[in-house]
PDB file of C-alpha atoms in Angstrom:
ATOM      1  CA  UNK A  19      84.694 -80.048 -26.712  1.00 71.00           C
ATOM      2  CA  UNK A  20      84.212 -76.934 -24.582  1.00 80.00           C
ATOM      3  CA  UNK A  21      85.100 -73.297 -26.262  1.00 93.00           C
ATOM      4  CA  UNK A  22      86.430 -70.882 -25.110  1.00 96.00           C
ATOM      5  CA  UNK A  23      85.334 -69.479 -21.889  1.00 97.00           C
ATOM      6  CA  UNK A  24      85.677 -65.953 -20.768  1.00 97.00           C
ATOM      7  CA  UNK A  25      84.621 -64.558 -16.897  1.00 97.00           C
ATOM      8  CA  UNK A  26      82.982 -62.508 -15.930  1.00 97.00           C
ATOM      9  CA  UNK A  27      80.869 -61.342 -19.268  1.00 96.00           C
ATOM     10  CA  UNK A  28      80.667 -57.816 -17.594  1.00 97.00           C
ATOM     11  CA  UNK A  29      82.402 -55.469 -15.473  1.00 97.00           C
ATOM     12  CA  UNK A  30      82.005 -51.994 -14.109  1.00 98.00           C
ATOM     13  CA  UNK A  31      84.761 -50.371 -12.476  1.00 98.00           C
ATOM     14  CA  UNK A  32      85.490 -46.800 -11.607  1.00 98.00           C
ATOM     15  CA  UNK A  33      88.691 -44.734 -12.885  1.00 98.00           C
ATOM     16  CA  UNK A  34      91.949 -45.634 -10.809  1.00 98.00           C
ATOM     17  CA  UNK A  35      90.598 -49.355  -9.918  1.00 98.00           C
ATOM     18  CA  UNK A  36      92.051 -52.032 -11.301  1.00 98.00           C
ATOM     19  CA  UNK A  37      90.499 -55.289 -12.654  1.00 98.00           C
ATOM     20  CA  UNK A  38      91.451 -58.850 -13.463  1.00 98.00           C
ATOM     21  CA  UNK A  39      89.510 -61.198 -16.440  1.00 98.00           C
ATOM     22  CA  UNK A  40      89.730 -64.699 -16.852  1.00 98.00           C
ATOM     23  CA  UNK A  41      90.002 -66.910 -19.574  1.00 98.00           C
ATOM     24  CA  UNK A  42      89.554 -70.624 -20.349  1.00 98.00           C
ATOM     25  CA  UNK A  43      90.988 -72.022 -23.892  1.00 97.00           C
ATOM     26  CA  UNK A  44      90.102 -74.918 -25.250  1.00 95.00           C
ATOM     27  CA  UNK A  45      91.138 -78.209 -23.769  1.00 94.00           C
ATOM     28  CA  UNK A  46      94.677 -79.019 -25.592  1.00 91.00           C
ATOM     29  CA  UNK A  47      95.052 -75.180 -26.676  1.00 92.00           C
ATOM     30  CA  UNK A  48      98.392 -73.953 -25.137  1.00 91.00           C
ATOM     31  CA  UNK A  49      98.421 -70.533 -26.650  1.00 92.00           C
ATOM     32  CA  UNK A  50      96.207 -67.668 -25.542  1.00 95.00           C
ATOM     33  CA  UNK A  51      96.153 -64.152 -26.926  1.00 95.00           C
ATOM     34  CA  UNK A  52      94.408 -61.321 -25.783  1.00 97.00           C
ATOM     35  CA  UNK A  53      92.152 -58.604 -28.035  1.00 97.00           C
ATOM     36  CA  UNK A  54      90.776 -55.704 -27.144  1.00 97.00           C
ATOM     37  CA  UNK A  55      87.852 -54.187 -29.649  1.00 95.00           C
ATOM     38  CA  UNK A  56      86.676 -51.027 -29.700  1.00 93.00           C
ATOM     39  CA  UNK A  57      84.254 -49.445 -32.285  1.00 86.00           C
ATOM     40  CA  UNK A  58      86.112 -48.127 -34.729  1.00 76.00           C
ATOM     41  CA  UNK A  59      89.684 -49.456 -33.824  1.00 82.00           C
ATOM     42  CA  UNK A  60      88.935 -53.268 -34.309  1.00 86.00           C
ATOM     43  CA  UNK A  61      90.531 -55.432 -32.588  1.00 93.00           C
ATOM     44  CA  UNK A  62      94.375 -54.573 -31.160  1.00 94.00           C
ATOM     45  CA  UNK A  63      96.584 -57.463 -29.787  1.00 94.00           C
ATOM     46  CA  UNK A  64      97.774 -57.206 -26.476  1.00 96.00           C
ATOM     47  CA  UNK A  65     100.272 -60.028 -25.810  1.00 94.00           C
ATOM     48  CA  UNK A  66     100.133 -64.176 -26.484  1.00 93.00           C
ATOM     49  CA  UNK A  67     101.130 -66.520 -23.865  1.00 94.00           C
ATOM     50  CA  UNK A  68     102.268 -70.088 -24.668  1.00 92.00           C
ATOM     51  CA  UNK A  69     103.293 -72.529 -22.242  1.00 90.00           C
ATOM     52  CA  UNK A  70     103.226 -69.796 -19.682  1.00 93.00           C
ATOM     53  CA  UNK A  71     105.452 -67.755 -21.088  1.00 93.00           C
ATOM     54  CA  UNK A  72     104.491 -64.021 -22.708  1.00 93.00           C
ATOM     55  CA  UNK A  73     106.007 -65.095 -26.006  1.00 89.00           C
ATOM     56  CA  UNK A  74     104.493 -61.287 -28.179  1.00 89.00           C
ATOM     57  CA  UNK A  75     103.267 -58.201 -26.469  1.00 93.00           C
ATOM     58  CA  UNK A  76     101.614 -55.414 -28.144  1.00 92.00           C
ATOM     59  CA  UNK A  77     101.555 -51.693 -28.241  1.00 93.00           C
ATOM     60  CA  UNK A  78      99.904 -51.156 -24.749  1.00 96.00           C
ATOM     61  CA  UNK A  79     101.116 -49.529 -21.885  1.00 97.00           C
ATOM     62  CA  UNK A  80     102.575 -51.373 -18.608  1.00 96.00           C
ATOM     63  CA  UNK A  81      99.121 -51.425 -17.126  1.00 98.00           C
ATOM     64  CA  UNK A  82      98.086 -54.415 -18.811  1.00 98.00           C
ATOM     65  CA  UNK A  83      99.393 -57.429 -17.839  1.00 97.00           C
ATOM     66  CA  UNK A  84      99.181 -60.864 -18.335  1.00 97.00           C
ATOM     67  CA  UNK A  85      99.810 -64.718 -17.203  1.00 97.00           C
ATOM     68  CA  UNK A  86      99.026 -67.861 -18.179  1.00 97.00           C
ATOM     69  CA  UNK A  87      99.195 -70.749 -15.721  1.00 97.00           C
ATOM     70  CA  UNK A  88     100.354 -74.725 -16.358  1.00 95.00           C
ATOM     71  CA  UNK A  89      96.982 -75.883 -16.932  1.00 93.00           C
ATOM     72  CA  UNK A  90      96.876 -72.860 -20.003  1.00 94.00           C
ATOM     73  CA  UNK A  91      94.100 -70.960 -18.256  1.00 97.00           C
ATOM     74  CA  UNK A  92      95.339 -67.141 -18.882  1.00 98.00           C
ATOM     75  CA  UNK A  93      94.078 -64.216 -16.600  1.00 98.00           C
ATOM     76  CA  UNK A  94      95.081 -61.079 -17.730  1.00 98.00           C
ATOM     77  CA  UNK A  95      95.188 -57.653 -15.397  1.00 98.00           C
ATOM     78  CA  UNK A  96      94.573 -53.653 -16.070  1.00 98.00           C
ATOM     79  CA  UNK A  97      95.844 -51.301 -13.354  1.00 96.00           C
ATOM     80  CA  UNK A  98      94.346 -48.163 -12.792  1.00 97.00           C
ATOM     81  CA  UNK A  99      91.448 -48.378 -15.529  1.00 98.00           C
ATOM     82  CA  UNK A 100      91.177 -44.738 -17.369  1.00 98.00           C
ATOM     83  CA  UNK A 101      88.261 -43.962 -19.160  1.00 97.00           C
ATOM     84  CA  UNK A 102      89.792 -44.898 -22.389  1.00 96.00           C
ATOM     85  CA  UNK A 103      90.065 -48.732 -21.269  1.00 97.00           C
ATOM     86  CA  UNK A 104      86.025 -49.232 -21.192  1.00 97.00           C
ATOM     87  CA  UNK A 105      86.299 -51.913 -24.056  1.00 97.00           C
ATOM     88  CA  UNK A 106      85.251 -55.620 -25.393  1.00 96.00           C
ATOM     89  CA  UNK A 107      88.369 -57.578 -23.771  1.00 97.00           C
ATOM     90  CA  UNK A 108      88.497 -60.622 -26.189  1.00 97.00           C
ATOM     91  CA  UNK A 109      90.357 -64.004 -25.220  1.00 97.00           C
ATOM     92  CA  UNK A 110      91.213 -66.498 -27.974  1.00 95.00           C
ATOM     93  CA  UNK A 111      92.491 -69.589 -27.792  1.00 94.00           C
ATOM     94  CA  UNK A 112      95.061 -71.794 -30.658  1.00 91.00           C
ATOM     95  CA  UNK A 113      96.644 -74.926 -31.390  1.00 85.00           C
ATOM     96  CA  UNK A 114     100.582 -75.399 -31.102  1.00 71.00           C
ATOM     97  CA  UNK A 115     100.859 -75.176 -34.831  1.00 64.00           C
ATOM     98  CA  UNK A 116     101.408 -71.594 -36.140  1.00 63.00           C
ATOM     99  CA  UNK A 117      98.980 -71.808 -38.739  1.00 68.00           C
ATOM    100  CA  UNK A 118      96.248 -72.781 -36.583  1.00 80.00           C
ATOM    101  CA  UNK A 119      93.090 -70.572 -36.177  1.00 86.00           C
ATOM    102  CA  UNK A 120      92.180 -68.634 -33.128  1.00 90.00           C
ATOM    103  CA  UNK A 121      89.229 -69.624 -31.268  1.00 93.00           C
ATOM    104  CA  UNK A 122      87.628 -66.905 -29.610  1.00 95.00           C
ATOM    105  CA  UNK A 123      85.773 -66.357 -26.280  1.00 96.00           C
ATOM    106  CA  UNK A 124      82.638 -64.191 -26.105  1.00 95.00           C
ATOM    107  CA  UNK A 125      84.740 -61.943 -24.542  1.00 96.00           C
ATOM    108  CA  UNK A 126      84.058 -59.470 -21.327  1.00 97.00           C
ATOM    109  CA  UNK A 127      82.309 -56.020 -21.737  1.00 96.00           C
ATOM    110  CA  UNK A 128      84.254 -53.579 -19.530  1.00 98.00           C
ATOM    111  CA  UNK A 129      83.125 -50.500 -18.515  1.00 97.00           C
ATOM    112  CA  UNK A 130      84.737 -47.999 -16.852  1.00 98.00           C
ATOM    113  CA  UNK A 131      83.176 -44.957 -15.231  1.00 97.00           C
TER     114      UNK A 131
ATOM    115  CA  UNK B   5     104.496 -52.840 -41.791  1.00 73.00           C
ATOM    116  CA  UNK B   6     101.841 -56.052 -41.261  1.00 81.00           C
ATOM    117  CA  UNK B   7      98.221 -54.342 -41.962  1.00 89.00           C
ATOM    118  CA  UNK B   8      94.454 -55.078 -42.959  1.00 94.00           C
ATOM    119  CA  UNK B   9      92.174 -52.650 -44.410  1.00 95.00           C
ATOM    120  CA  UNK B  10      88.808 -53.239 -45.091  1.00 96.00           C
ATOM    121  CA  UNK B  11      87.563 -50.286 -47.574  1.00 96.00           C
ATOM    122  CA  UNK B  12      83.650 -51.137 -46.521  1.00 95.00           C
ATOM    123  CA  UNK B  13      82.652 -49.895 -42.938  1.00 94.00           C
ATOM    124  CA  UNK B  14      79.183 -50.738 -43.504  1.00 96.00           C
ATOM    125  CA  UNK B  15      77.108 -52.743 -46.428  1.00 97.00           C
ATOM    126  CA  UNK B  16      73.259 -52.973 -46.621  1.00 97.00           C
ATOM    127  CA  UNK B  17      72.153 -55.604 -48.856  1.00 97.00           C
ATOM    128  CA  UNK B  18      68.626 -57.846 -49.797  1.00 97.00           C
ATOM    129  CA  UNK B  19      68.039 -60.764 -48.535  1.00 97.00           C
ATOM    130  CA  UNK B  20      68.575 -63.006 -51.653  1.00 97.00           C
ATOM    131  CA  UNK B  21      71.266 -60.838 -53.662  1.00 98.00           C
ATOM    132  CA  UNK B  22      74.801 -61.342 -53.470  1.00 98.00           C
ATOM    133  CA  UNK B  23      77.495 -60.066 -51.120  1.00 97.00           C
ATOM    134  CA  UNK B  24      81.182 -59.103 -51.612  1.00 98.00           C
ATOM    135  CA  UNK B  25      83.119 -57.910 -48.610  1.00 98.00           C
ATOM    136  CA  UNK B  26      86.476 -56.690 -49.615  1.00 98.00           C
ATOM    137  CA  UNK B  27      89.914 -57.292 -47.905  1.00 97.00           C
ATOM    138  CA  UNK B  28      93.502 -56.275 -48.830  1.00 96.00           C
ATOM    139  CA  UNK B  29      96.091 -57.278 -46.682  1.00 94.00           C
ATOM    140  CA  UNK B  30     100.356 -55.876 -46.405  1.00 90.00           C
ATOM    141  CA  UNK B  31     102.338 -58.126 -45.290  1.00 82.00           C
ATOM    142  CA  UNK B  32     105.839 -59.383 -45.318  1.00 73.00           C
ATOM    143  CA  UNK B  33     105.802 -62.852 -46.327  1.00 73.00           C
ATOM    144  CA  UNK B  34     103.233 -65.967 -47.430  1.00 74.00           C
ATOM    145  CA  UNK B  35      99.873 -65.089 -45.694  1.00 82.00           C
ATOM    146  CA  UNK B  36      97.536 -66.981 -43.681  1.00 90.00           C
ATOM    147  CA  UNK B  37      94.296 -65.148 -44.235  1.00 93.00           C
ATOM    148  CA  UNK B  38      91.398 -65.765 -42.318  1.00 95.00           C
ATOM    149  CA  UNK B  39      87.885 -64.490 -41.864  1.00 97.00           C
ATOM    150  CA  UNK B  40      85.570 -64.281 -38.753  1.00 97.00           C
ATOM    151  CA  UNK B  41      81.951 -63.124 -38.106  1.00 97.00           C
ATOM    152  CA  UNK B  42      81.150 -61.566 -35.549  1.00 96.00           C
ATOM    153  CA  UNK B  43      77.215 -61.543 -33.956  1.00 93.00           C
ATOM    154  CA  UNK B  44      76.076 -58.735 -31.438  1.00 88.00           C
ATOM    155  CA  UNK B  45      77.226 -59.956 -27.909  1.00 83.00           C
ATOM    156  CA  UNK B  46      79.457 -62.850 -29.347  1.00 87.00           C
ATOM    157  CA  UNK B  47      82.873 -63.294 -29.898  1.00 91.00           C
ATOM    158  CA  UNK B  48      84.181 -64.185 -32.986  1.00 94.00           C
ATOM    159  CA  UNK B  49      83.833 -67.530 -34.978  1.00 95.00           C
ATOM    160  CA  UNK B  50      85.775 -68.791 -38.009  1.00 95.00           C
ATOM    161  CA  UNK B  51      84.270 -68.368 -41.450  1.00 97.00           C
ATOM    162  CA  UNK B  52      87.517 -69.945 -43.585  1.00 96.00           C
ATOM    163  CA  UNK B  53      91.020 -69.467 -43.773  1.00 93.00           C
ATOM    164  CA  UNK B  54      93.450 -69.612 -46.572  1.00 93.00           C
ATOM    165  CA  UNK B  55      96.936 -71.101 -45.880  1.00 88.00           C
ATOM    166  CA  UNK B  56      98.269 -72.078 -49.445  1.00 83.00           C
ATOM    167  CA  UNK B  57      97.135 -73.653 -52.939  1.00 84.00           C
ATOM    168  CA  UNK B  58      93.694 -73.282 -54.447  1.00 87.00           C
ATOM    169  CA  UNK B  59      93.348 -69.491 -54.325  1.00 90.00           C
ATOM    170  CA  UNK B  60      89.391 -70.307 -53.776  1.00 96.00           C
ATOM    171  CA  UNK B  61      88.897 -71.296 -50.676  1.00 96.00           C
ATOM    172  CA  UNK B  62      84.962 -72.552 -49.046  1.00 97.00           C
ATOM    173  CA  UNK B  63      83.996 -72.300 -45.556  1.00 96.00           C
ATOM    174  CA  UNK B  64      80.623 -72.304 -43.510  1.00 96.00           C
ATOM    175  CA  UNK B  65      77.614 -70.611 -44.093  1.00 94.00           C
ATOM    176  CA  UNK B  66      78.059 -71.056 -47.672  1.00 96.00           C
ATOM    177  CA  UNK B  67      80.574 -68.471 -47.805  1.00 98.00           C
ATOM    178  CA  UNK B  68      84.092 -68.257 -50.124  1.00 98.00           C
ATOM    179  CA  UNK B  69      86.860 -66.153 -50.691  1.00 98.00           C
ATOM    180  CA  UNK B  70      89.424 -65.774 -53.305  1.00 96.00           C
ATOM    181  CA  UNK B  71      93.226 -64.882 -52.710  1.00 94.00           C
ATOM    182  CA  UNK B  72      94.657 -62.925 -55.243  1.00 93.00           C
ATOM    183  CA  UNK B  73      98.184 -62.096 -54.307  1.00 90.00           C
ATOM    184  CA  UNK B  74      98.694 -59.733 -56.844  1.00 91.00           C
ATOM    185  CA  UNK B  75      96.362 -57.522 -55.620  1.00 93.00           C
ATOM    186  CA  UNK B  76      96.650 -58.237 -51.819  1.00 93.00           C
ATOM    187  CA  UNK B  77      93.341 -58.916 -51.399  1.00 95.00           C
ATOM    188  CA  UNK B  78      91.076 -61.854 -50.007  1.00 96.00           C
ATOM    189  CA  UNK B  79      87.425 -60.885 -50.900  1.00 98.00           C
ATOM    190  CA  UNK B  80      84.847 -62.806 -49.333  1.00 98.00           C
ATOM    191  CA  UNK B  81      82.175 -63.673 -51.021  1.00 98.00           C
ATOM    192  CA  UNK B  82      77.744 -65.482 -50.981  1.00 98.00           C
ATOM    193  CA  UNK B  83      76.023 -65.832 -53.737  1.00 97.00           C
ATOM    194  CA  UNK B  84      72.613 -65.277 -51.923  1.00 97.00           C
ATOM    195  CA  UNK B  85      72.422 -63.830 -48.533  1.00 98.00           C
ATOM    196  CA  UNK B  86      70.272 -64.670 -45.906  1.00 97.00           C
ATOM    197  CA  UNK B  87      69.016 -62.303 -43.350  1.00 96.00           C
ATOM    198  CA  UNK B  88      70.890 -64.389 -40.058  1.00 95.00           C
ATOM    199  CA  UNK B  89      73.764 -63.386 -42.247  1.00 97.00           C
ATOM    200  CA  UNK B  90      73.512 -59.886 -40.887  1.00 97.00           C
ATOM    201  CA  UNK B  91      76.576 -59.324 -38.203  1.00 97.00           C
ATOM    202  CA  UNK B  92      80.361 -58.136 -38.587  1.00 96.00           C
ATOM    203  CA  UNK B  93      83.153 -59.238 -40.217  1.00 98.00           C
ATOM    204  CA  UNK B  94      86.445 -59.216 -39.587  1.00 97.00           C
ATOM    205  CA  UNK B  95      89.257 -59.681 -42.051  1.00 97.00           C
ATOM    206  CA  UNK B  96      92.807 -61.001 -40.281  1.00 94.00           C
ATOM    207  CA  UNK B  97      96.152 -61.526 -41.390  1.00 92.00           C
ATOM    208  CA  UNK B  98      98.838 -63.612 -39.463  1.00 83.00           C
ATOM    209  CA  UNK B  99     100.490 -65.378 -37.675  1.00 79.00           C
ATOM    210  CA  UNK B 100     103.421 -62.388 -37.029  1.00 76.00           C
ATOM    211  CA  UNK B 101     106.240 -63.213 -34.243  1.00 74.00           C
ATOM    212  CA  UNK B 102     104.915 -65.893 -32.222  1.00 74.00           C
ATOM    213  CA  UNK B 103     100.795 -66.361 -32.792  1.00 78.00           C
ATOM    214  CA  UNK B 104      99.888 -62.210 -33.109  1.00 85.00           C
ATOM    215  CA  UNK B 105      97.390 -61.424 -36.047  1.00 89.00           C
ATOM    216  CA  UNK B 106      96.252 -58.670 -37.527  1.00 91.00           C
ATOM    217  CA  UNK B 107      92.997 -57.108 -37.991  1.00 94.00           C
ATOM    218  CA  UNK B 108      90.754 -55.429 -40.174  1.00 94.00           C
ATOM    219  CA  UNK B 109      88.482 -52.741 -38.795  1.00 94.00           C
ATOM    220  CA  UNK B 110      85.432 -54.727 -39.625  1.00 95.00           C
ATOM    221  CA  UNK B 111      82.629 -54.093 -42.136  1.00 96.00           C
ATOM    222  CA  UNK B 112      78.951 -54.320 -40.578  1.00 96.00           C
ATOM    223  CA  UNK B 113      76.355 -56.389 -42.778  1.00 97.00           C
ATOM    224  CA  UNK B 114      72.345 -55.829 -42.503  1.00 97.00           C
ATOM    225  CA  UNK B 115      70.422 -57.530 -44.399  1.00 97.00           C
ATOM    226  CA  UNK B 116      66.812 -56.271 -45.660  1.00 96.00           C
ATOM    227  CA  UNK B 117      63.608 -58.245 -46.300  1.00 91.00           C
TER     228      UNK B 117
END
């Protein structure tokens, strides 16, 4: 079974652009949450779809945004990138049950300069 | 207030000698613990999780880790480390309102000849 797949790996974008990152769960996988890491900060949740609904949203500001379409692919959006948004953007995918593991994505590098 | 702290941002250890990472958790009801390695450029995969009964729970790699609720803590745990061992771990707490978890910070692991 294919993982979780994240596009594209890396990104550069330039303050005040705005940028869009894809993600593929798992086949079967109807919820997808979003990470972002940064060194030191770890990794902070920024919302979970599930049956394309934003069911939990983090403590980020309106520029990121989310969606998750019927076939549970999930592409979430930042608006005009700031310095401080140069991050790893993690995707991870999980079962319906609410115990069930996240599977992650290998994620996409963004910088922005 | 749902939170993860992992006390150890970095650990240097011989390949061949044993490894504790530590973990203590806050959080409002029964836990579902989890830990995840992390390798340079990869996302994050699942080393175990603890949901409820033994308090010693195996996973891959060889690794373990033991709940002890009244500490709050889920220390993982190999009794002889190897030097593809070397990566990050992360320490997570969760599900919280819908599928959001919690992180640790991470502690970085390099591993010596």
């Amino acid at each position: 079974k294919a993982g979780v797949t994240q596009t594209p790996r890396y990104l550069i974008k330039t303050r005040g652009q705005q940028v869009t990152l894809s993600c593929s769960p798992i086949s079967g996988h109807r919820s997808v949450s979003w990470y972002q890491q940064t060194p030191g900060q770890g990794l902070q949740f920024l919302f979970e779809y599930f049956s394309e609904t934003q069911r939990n949203k983090g403590n980020f500001p309106g520029r990121f945004s989310g969606r998750q379409f019927s076939n549970s692919r999930s592409e979430m959006n930042v608006s005009t990138l700031e310095l401080g948004d140069s991050a790893l953007y993690l995707c991870a995918s999980s079962m319906t049950q609410t115990n069930s593991p996240l599977h992650f994505g290998n994620g996409t590098r963004l910088t922005v300069t | 207030a749902q939170s993860v702290t992992q006390p150890d941002i970095h650990i240097t250890v011989s390949e061949g000698a044993s490894l504790e990472l530590r973990c203590n958790y806050s959080y409002g009801a029964t836990p579902y613990l989890f830990w995840y390695v992390q390798s340079p450029g990869q996302g994050l995969q699942l080393l175990l999780k603890y949901f409820s009964g033994d308090t010693l729970v195996q996973g891959i790699k060889g690794f373990e880790a033991e709940f002890k609720r009244s500490q709050s803590s889920f220390n993982l745990r190999k009794p002889s480390v190897h030097w593809s061992d070397a990566a990050e771990y992360f320490c997570a707490v969760g599900p919280y309102t819908g599928n959001q978890f919690y992180f640790g910070t991470g502690t970085s692991l390099t591993v010596i000849p």
